[in-house]
Short mmCIF file of N, CA and C in Angstrom, two decimals:
data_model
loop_
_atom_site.label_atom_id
_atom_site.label_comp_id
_atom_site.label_asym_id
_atom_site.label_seq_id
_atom_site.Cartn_x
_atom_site.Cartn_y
_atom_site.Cartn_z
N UNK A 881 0.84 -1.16 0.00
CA UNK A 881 0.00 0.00 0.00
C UNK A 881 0.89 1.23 0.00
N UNK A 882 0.06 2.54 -0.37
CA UNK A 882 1.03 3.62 -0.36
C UNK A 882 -0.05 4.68 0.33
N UNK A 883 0.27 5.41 0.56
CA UNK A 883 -0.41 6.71 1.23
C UNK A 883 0.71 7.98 1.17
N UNK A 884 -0.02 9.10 0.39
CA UNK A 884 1.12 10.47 0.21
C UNK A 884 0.23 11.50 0.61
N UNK A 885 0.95 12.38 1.17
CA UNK A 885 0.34 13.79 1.26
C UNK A 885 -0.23 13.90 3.17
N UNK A 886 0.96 12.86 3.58
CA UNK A 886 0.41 12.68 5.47
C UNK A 886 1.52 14.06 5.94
N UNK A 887 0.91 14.65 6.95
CA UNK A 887 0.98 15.79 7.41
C UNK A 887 1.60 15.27 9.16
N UNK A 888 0.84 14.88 9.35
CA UNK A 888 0.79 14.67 11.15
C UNK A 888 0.75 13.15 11.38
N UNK A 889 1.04 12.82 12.67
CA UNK A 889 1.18 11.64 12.97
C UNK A 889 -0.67 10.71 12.63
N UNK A 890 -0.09 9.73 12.69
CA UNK A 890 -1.40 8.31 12.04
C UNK A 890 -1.30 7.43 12.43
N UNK A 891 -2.09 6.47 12.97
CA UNK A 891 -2.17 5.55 13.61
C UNK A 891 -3.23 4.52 12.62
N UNK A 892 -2.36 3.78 11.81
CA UNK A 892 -2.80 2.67 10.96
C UNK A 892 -3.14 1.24 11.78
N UNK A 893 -4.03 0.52 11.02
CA UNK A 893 -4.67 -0.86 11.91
C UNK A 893 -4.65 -1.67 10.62
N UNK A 894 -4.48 -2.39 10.66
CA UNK A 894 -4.58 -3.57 9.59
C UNK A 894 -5.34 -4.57 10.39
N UNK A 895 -6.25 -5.73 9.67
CA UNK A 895 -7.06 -6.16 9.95
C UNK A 895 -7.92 -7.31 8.78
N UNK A 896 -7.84 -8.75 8.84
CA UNK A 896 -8.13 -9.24 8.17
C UNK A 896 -8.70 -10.65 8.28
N UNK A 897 -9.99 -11.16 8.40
CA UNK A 897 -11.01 -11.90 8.65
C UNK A 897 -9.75 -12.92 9.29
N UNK A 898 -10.45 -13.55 10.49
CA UNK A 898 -9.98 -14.83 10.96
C UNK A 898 -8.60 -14.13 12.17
N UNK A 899 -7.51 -13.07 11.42
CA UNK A 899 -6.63 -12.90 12.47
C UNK A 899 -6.65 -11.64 13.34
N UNK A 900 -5.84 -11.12 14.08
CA UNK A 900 -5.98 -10.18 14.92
C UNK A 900 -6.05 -9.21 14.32
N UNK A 901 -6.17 -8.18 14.82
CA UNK A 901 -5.88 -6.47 14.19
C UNK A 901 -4.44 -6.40 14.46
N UNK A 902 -3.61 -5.33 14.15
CA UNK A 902 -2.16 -5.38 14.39
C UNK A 902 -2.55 -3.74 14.08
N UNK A 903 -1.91 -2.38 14.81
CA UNK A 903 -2.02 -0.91 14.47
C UNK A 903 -0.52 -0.52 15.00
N UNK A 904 -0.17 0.29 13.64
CA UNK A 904 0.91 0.83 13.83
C UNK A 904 0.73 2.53 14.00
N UNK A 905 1.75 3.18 14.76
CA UNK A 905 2.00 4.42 14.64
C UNK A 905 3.20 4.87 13.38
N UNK A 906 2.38 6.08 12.64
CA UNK A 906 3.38 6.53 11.85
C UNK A 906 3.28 8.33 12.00
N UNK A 907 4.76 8.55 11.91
CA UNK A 907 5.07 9.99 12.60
C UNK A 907 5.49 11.00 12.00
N UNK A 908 6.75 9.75 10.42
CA UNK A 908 7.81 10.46 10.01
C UNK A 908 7.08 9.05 8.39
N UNK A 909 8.10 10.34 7.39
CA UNK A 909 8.29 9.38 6.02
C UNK A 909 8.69 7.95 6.44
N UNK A 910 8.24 6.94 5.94
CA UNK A 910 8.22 5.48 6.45
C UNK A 910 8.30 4.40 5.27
N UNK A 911 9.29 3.67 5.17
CA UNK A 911 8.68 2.56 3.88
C UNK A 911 9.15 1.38 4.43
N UNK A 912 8.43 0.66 4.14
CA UNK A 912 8.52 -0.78 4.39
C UNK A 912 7.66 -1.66 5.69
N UNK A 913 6.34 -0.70 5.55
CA UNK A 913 5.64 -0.50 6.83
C UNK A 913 5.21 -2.53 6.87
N UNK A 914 5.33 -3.21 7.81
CA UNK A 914 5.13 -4.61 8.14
C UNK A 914 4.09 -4.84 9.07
N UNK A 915 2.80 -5.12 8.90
CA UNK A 915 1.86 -5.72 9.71
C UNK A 915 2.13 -6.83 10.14
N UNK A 916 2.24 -7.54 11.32
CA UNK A 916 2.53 -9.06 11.73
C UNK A 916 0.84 -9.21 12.62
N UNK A 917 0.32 -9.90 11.55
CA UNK A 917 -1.38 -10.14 12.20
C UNK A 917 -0.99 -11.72 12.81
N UNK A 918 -1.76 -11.60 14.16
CA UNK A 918 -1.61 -13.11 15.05
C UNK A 918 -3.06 -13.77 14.73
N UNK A 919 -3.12 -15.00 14.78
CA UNK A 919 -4.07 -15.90 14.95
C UNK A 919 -4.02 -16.83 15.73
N UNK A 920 -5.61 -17.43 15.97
CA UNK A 920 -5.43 -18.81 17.00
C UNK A 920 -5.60 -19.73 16.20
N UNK A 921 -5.48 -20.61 16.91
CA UNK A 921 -5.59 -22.50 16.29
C UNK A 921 -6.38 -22.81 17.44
N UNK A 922 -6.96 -23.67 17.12
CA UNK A 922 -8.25 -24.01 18.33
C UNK A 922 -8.52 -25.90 18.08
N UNK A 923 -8.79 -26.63 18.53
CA UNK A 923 -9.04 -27.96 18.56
C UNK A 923 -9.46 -28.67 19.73
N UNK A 924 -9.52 -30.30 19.39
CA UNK A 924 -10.36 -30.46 20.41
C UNK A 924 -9.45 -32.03 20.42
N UNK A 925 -9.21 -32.74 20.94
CA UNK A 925 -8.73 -34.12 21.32
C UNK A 925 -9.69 -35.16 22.08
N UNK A 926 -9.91 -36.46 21.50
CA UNK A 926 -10.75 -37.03 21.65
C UNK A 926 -10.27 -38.32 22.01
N UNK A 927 -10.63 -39.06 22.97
CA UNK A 927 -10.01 -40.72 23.26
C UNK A 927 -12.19 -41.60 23.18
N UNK A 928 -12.29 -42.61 22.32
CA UNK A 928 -13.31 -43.04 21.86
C UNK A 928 -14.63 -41.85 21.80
N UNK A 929 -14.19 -41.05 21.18
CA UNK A 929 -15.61 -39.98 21.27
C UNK A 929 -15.93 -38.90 22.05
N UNK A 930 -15.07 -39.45 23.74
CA UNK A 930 -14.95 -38.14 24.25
C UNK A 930 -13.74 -36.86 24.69
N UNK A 931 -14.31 -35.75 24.97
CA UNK A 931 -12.79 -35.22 25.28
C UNK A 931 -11.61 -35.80 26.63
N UNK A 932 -10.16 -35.75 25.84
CA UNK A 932 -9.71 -35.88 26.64
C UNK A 932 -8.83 -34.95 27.64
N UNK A 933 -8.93 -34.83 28.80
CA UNK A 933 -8.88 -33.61 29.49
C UNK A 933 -7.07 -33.46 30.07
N UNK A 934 -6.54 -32.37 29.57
CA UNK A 934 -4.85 -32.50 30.01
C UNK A 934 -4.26 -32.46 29.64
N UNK A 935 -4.12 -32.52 28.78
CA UNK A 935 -3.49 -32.72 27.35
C UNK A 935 -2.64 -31.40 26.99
N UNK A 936 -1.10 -31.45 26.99
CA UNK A 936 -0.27 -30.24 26.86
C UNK A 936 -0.31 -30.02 25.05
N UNK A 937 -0.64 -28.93 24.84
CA UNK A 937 -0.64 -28.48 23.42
C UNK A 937 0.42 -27.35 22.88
N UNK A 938 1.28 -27.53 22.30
CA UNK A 938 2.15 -26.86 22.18
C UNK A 938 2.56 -26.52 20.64
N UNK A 939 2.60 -24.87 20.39
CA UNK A 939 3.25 -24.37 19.17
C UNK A 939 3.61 -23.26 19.13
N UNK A 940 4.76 -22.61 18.51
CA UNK A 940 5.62 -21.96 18.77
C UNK A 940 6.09 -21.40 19.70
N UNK A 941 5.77 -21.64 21.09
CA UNK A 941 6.48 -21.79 22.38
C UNK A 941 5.10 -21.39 23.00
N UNK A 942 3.82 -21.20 22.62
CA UNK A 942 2.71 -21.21 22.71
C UNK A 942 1.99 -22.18 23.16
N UNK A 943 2.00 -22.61 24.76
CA UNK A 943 1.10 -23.57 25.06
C UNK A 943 -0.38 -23.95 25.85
N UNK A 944 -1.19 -24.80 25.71
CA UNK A 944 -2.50 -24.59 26.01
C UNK A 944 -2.74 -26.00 26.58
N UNK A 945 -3.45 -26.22 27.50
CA UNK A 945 -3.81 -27.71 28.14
C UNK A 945 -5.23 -27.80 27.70
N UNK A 946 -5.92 -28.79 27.22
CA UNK A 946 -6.52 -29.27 26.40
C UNK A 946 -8.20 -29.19 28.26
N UNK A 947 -9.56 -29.14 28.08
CA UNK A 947 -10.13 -28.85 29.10
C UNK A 947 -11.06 -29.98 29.29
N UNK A 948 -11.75 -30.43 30.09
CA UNK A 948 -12.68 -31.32 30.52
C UNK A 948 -13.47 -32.05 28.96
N UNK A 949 -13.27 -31.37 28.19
CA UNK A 949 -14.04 -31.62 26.99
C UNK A 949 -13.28 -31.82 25.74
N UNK A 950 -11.79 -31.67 26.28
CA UNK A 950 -10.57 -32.04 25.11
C UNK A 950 -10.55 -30.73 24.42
N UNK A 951 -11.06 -29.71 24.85
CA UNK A 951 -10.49 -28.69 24.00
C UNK A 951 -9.65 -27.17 24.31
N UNK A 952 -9.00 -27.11 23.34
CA UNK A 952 -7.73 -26.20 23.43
C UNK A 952 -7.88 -25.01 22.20
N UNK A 953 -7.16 -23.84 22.53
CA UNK A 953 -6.88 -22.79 21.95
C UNK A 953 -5.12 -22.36 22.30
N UNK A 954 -4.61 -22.49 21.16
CA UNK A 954 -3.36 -21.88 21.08
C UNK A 954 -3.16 -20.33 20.45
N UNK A 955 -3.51 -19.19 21.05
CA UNK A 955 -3.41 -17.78 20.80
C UNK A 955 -2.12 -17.17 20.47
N UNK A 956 -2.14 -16.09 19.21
CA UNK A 956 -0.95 -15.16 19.03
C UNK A 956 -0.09 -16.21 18.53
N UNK A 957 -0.42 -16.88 17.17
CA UNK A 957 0.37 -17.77 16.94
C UNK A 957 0.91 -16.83 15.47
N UNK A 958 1.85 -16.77 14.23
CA UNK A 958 2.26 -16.51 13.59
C UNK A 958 2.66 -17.78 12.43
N UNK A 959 2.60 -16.83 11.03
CA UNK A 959 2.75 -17.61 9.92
C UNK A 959 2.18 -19.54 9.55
N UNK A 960 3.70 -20.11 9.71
CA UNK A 960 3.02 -21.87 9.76
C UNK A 960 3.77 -21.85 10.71
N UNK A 961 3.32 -23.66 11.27
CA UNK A 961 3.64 -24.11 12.56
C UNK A 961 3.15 -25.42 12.45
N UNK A 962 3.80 -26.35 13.67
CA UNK A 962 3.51 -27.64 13.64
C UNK A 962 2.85 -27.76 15.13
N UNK A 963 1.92 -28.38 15.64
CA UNK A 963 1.20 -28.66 16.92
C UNK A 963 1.98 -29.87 17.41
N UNK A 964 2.37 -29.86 18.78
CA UNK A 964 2.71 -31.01 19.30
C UNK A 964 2.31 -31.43 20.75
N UNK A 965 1.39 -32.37 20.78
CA UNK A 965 0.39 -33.19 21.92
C UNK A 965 1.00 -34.10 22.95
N UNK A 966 1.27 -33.89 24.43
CA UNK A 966 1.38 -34.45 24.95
C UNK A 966 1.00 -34.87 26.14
N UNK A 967 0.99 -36.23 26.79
CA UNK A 967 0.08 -36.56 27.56
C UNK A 967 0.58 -38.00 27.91
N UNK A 968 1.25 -38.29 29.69
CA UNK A 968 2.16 -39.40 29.74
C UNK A 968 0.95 -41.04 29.44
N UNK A 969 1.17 -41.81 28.42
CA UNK A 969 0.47 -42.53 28.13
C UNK A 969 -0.65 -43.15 26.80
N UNK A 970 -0.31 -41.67 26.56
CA UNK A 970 -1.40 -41.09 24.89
C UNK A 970 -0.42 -41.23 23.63
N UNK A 971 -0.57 -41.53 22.54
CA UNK A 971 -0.35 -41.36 20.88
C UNK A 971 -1.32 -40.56 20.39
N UNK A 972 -1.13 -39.64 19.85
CA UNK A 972 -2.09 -38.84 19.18
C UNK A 972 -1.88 -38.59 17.38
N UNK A 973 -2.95 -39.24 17.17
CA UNK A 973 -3.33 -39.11 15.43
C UNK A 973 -4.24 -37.59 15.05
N UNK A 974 -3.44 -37.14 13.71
CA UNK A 974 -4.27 -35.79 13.44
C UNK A 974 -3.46 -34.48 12.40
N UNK A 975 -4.23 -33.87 11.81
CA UNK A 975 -3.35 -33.35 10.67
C UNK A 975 -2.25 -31.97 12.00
N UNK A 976 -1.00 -31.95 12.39
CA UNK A 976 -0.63 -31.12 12.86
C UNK A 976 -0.20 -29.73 12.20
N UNK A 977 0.46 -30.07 11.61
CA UNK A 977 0.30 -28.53 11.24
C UNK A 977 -0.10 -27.41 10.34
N UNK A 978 -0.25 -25.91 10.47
CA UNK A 978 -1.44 -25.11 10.24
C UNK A 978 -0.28 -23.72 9.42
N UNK A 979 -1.05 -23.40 8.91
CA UNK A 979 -0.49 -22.30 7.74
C UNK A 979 -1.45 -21.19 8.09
N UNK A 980 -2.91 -21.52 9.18
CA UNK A 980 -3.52 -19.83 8.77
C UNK A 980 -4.41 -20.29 10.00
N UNK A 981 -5.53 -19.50 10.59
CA UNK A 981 -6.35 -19.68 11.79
C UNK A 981 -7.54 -20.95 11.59
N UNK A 982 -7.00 -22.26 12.23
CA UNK A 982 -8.26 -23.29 11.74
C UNK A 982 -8.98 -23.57 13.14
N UNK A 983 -9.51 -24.82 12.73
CA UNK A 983 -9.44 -25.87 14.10
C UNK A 983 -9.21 -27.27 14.08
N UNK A 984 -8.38 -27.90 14.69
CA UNK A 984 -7.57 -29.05 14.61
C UNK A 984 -8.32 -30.35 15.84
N UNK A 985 -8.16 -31.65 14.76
CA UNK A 985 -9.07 -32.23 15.56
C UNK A 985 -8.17 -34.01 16.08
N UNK A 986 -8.22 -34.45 16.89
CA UNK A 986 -7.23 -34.84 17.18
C UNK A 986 -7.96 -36.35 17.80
N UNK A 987 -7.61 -37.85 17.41
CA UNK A 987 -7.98 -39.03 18.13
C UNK A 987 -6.76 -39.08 19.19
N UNK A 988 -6.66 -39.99 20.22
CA UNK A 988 -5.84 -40.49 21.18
C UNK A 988 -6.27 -41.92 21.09
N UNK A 989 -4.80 -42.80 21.52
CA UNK A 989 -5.10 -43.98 21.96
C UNK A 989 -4.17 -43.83 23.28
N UNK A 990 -4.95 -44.70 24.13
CA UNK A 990 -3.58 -44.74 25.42
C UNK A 990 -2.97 -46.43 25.57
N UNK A 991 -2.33 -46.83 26.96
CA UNK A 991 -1.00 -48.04 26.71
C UNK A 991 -1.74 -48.59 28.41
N UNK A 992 -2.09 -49.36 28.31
CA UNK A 992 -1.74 -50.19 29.73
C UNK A 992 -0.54 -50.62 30.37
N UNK A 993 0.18 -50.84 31.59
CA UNK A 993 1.10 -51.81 31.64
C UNK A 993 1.40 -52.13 33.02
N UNK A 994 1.48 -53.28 33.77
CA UNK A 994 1.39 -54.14 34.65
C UNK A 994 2.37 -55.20 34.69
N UNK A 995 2.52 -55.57 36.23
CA UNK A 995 2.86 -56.93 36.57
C UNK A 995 2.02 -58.27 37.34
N UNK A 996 2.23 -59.37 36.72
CA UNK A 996 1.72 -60.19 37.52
C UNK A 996 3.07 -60.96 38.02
N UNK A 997 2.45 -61.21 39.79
CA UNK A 997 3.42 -61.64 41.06
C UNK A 997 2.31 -63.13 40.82
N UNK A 998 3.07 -64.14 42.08
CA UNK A 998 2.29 -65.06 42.54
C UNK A 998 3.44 -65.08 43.75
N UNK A 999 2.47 -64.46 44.46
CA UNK A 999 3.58 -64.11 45.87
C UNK A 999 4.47 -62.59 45.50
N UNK A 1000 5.65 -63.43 45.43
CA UNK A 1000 6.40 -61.89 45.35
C UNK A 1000 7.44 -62.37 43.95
N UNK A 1001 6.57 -63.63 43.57
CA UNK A 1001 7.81 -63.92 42.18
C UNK A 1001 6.72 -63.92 41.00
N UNK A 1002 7.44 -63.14 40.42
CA UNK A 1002 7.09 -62.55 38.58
C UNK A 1002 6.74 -63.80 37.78
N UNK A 1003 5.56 -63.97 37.15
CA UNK A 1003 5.12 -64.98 36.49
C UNK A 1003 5.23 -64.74 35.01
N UNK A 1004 6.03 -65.43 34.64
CA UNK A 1004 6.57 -65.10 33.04
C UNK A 1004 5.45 -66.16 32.70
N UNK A 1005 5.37 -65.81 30.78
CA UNK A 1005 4.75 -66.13 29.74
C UNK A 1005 3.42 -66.40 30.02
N UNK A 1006 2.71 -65.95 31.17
CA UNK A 1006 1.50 -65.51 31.07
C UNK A 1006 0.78 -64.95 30.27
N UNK A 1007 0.01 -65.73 29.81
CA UNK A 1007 -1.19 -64.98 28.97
C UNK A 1007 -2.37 -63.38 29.36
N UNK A 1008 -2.45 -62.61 28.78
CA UNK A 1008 -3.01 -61.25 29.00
C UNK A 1008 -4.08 -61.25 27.94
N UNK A 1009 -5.03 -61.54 28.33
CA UNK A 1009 -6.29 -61.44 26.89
C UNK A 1009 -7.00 -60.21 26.97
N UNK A 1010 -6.88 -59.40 26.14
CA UNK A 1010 -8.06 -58.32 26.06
C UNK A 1010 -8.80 -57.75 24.74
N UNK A 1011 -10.08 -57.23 24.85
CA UNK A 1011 -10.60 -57.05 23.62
C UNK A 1011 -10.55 -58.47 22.70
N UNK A 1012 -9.75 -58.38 21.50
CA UNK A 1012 -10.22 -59.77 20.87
C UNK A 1012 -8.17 -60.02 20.70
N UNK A 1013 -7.31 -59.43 21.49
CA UNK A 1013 -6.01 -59.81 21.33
C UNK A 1013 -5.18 -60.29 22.60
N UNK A 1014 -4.30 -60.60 22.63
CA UNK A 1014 -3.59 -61.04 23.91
C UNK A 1014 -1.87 -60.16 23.68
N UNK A 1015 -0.77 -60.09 24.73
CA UNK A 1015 0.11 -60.29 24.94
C UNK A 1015 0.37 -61.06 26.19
N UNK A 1016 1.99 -61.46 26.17
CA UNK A 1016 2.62 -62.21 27.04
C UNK A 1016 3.34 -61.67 28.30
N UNK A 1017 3.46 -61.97 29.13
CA UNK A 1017 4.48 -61.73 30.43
C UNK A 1017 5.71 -61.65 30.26
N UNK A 1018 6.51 -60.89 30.56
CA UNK A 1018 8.27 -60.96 30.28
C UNK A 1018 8.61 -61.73 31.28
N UNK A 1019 10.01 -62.14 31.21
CA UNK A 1019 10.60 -62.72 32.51
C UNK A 1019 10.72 -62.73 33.91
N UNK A 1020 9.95 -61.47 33.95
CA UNK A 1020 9.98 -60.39 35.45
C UNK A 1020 8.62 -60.29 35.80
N UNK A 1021 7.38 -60.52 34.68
CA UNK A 1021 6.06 -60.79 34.99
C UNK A 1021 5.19 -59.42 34.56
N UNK A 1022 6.17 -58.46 33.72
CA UNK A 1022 5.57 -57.13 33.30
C UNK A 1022 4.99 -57.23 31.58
N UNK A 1023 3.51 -56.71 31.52
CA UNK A 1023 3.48 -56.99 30.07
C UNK A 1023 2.77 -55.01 29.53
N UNK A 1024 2.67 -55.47 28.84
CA UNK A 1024 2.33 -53.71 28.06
C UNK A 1024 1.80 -53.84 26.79
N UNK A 1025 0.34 -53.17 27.10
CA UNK A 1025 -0.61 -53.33 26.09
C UNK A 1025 -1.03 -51.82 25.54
N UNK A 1026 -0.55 -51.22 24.17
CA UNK A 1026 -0.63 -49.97 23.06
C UNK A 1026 -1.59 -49.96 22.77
N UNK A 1027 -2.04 -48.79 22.24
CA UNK A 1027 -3.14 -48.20 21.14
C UNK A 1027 -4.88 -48.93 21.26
N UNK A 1028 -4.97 -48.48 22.79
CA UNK A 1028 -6.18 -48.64 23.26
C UNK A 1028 -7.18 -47.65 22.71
N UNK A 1029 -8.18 -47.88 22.40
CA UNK A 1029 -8.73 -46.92 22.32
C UNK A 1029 -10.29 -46.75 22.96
N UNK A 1030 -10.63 -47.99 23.62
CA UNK A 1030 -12.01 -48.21 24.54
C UNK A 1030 -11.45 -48.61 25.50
N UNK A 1031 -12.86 -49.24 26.62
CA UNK A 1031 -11.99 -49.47 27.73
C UNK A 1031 -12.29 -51.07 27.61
N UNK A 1032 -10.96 -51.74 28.69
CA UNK A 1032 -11.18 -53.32 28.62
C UNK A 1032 -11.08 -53.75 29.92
N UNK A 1033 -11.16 -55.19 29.81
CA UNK A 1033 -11.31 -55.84 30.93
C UNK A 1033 -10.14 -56.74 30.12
N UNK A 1034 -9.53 -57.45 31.41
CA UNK A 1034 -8.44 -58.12 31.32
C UNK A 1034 -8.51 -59.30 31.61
N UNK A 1035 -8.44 -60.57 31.08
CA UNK A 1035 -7.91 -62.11 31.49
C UNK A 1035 -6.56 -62.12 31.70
N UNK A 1036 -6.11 -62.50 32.84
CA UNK A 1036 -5.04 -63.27 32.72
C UNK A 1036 -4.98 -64.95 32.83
N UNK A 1037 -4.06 -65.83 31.99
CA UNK A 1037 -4.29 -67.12 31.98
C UNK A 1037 -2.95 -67.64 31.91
N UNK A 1038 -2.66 -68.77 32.67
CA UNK A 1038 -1.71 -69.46 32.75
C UNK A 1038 -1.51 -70.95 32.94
N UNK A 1039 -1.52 -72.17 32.10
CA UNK A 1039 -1.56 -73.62 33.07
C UNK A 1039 -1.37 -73.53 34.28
N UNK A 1040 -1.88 -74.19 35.52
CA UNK A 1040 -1.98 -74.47 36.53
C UNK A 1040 -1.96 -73.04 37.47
N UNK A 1041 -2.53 -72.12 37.33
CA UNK A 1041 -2.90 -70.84 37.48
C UNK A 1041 -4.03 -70.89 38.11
N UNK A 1042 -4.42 -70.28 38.61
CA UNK A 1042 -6.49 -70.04 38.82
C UNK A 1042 -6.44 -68.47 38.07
N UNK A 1043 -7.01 -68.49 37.02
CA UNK A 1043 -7.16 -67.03 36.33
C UNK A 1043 -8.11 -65.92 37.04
N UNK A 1044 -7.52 -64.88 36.39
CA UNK A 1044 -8.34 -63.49 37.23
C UNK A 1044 -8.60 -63.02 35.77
N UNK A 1045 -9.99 -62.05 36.44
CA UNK A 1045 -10.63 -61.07 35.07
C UNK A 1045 -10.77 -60.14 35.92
N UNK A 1046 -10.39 -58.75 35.17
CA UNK A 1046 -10.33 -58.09 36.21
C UNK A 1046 -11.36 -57.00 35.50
N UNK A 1047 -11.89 -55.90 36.64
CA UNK A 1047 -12.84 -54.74 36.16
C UNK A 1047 -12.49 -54.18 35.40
N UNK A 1048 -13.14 -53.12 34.38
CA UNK A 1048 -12.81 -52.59 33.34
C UNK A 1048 -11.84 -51.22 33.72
N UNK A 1049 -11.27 -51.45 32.50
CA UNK A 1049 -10.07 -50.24 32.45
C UNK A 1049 -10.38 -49.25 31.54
N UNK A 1050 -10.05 -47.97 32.16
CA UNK A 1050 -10.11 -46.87 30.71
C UNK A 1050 -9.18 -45.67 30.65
N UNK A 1051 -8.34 -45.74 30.12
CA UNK A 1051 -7.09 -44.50 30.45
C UNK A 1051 -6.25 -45.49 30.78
N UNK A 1052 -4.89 -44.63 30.61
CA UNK A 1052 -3.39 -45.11 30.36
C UNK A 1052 -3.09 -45.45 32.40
N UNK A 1053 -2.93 -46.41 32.78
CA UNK A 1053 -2.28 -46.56 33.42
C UNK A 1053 -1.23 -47.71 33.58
N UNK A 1054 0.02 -47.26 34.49
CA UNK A 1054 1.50 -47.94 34.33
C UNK A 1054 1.88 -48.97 35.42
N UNK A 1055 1.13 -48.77 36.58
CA UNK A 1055 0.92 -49.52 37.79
C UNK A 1055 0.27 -50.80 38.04
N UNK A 1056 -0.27 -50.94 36.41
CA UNK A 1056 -1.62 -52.08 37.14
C UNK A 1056 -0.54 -53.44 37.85
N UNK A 1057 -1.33 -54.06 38.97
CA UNK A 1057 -0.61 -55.34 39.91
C UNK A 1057 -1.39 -56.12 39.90
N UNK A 1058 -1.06 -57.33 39.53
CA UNK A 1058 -1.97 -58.82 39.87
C UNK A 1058 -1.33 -59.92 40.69
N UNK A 1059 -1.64 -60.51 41.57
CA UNK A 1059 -1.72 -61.38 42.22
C UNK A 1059 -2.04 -62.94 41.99
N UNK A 1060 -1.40 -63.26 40.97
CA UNK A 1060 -2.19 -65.00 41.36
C UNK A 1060 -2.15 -66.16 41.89
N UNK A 1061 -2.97 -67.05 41.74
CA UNK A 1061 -2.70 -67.56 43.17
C UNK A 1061 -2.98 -69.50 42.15
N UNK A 1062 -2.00 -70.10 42.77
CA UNK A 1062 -2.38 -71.45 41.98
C UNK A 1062 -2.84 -72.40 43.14
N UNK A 1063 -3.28 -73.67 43.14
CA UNK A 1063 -3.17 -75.00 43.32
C UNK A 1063 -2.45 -76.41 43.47
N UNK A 1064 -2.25 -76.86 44.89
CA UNK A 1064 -1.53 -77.84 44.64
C UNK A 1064 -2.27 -78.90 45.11
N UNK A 1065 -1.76 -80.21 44.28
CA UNK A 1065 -1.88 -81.08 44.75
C UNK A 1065 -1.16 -82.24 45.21
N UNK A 1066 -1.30 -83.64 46.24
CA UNK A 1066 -0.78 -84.36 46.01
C UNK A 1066 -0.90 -85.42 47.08
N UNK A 1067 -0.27 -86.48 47.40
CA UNK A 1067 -0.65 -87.74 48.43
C UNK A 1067 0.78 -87.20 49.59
N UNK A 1068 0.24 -87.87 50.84
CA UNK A 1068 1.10 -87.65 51.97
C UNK A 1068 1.31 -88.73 52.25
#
């Protein structure tokens, strides 16, 4: 833009659908006048349908925690940028990054992971059934189950075991503990 024939000081605003206003003062002959208009990014993060609440949102040193309903606003953001989601337990799928003021929409899956004891000794190659898949026990009796995305209930199974099913789970937790307990038999 150009403007000739300014006398006294002016106070210019630029302004353009979706981003902030940005107003400059001008006093003296001026060229190369630079508007830097800010915008938000706004989204929402979801684990099976609903929001998930906590969730650190971060872009260009711009960060926002995600609210009871999974949703976030990252303000005064500039040009492009990449979004990055975090949350101890979560993978997050979703287009990240933004070139102009949108709203960004985001799935989560979270990770189970546990040990089973029988007493105070680690029960390896235990079976872990959940949903319609299983993993195994490590040597130490710890197994770890990814990319949950409902909640489950757990079998554990082992020959000569008495199996447990345990109440339903929903969200990432790293603590789960089981206990099992077997059977003996024999003549005296």
């Amino acid at each position: 833009f150009e403007i000739d024939g300014l006398t006294q000081q002016h106070t210019y605003v630029a302004s353009f659908e979706g981003y902030k206003s940005a107003s400059q003062v001008i006093a003296a002959p001026t060229e190369n006048i630079n508007f830097n208009l800010s915008f938000d990014v706004s989204g929402v993060v979801l684990l099976n349908g609903a929001g998930l609440e906590g969730v650190s949102v971060v872009s260009q040193g711009v960060t926002a925690t995600t609210n009871a309903n999974g949703e976030f606003v990252l303000q005064n953001l500039y040009g492009t940028g990449n979004i990055v989601l975090e949350k101890t337990g979560y993978t997050f799928t979703g287009e990240t990054s933004y070139t102009k003021p949108t709203t960004l929409n985001f799935e989560s899956t979270y990770m189970l992971k546990g040990q089973v004891l029988s007493g105070s000794l680690p029960v390896a190659n235990l079976t872990v059934y959940y949903l319609q898949a299983s993993v195994t026990t490590d040597s130490l009796g710890w197994f770890e189950i990814e990319d949950l995305t409902q909640p489950v209930s757990l079998s554990l199974i082992k020959d000569g075991y008495n199996p447990i099913l345990t109440d339903e789970i929903f969200g990432y937790v790293d603590n789960l503990s089981y206990n099992i307990t077997y059977n003996a038999s024999g003549k005296v």
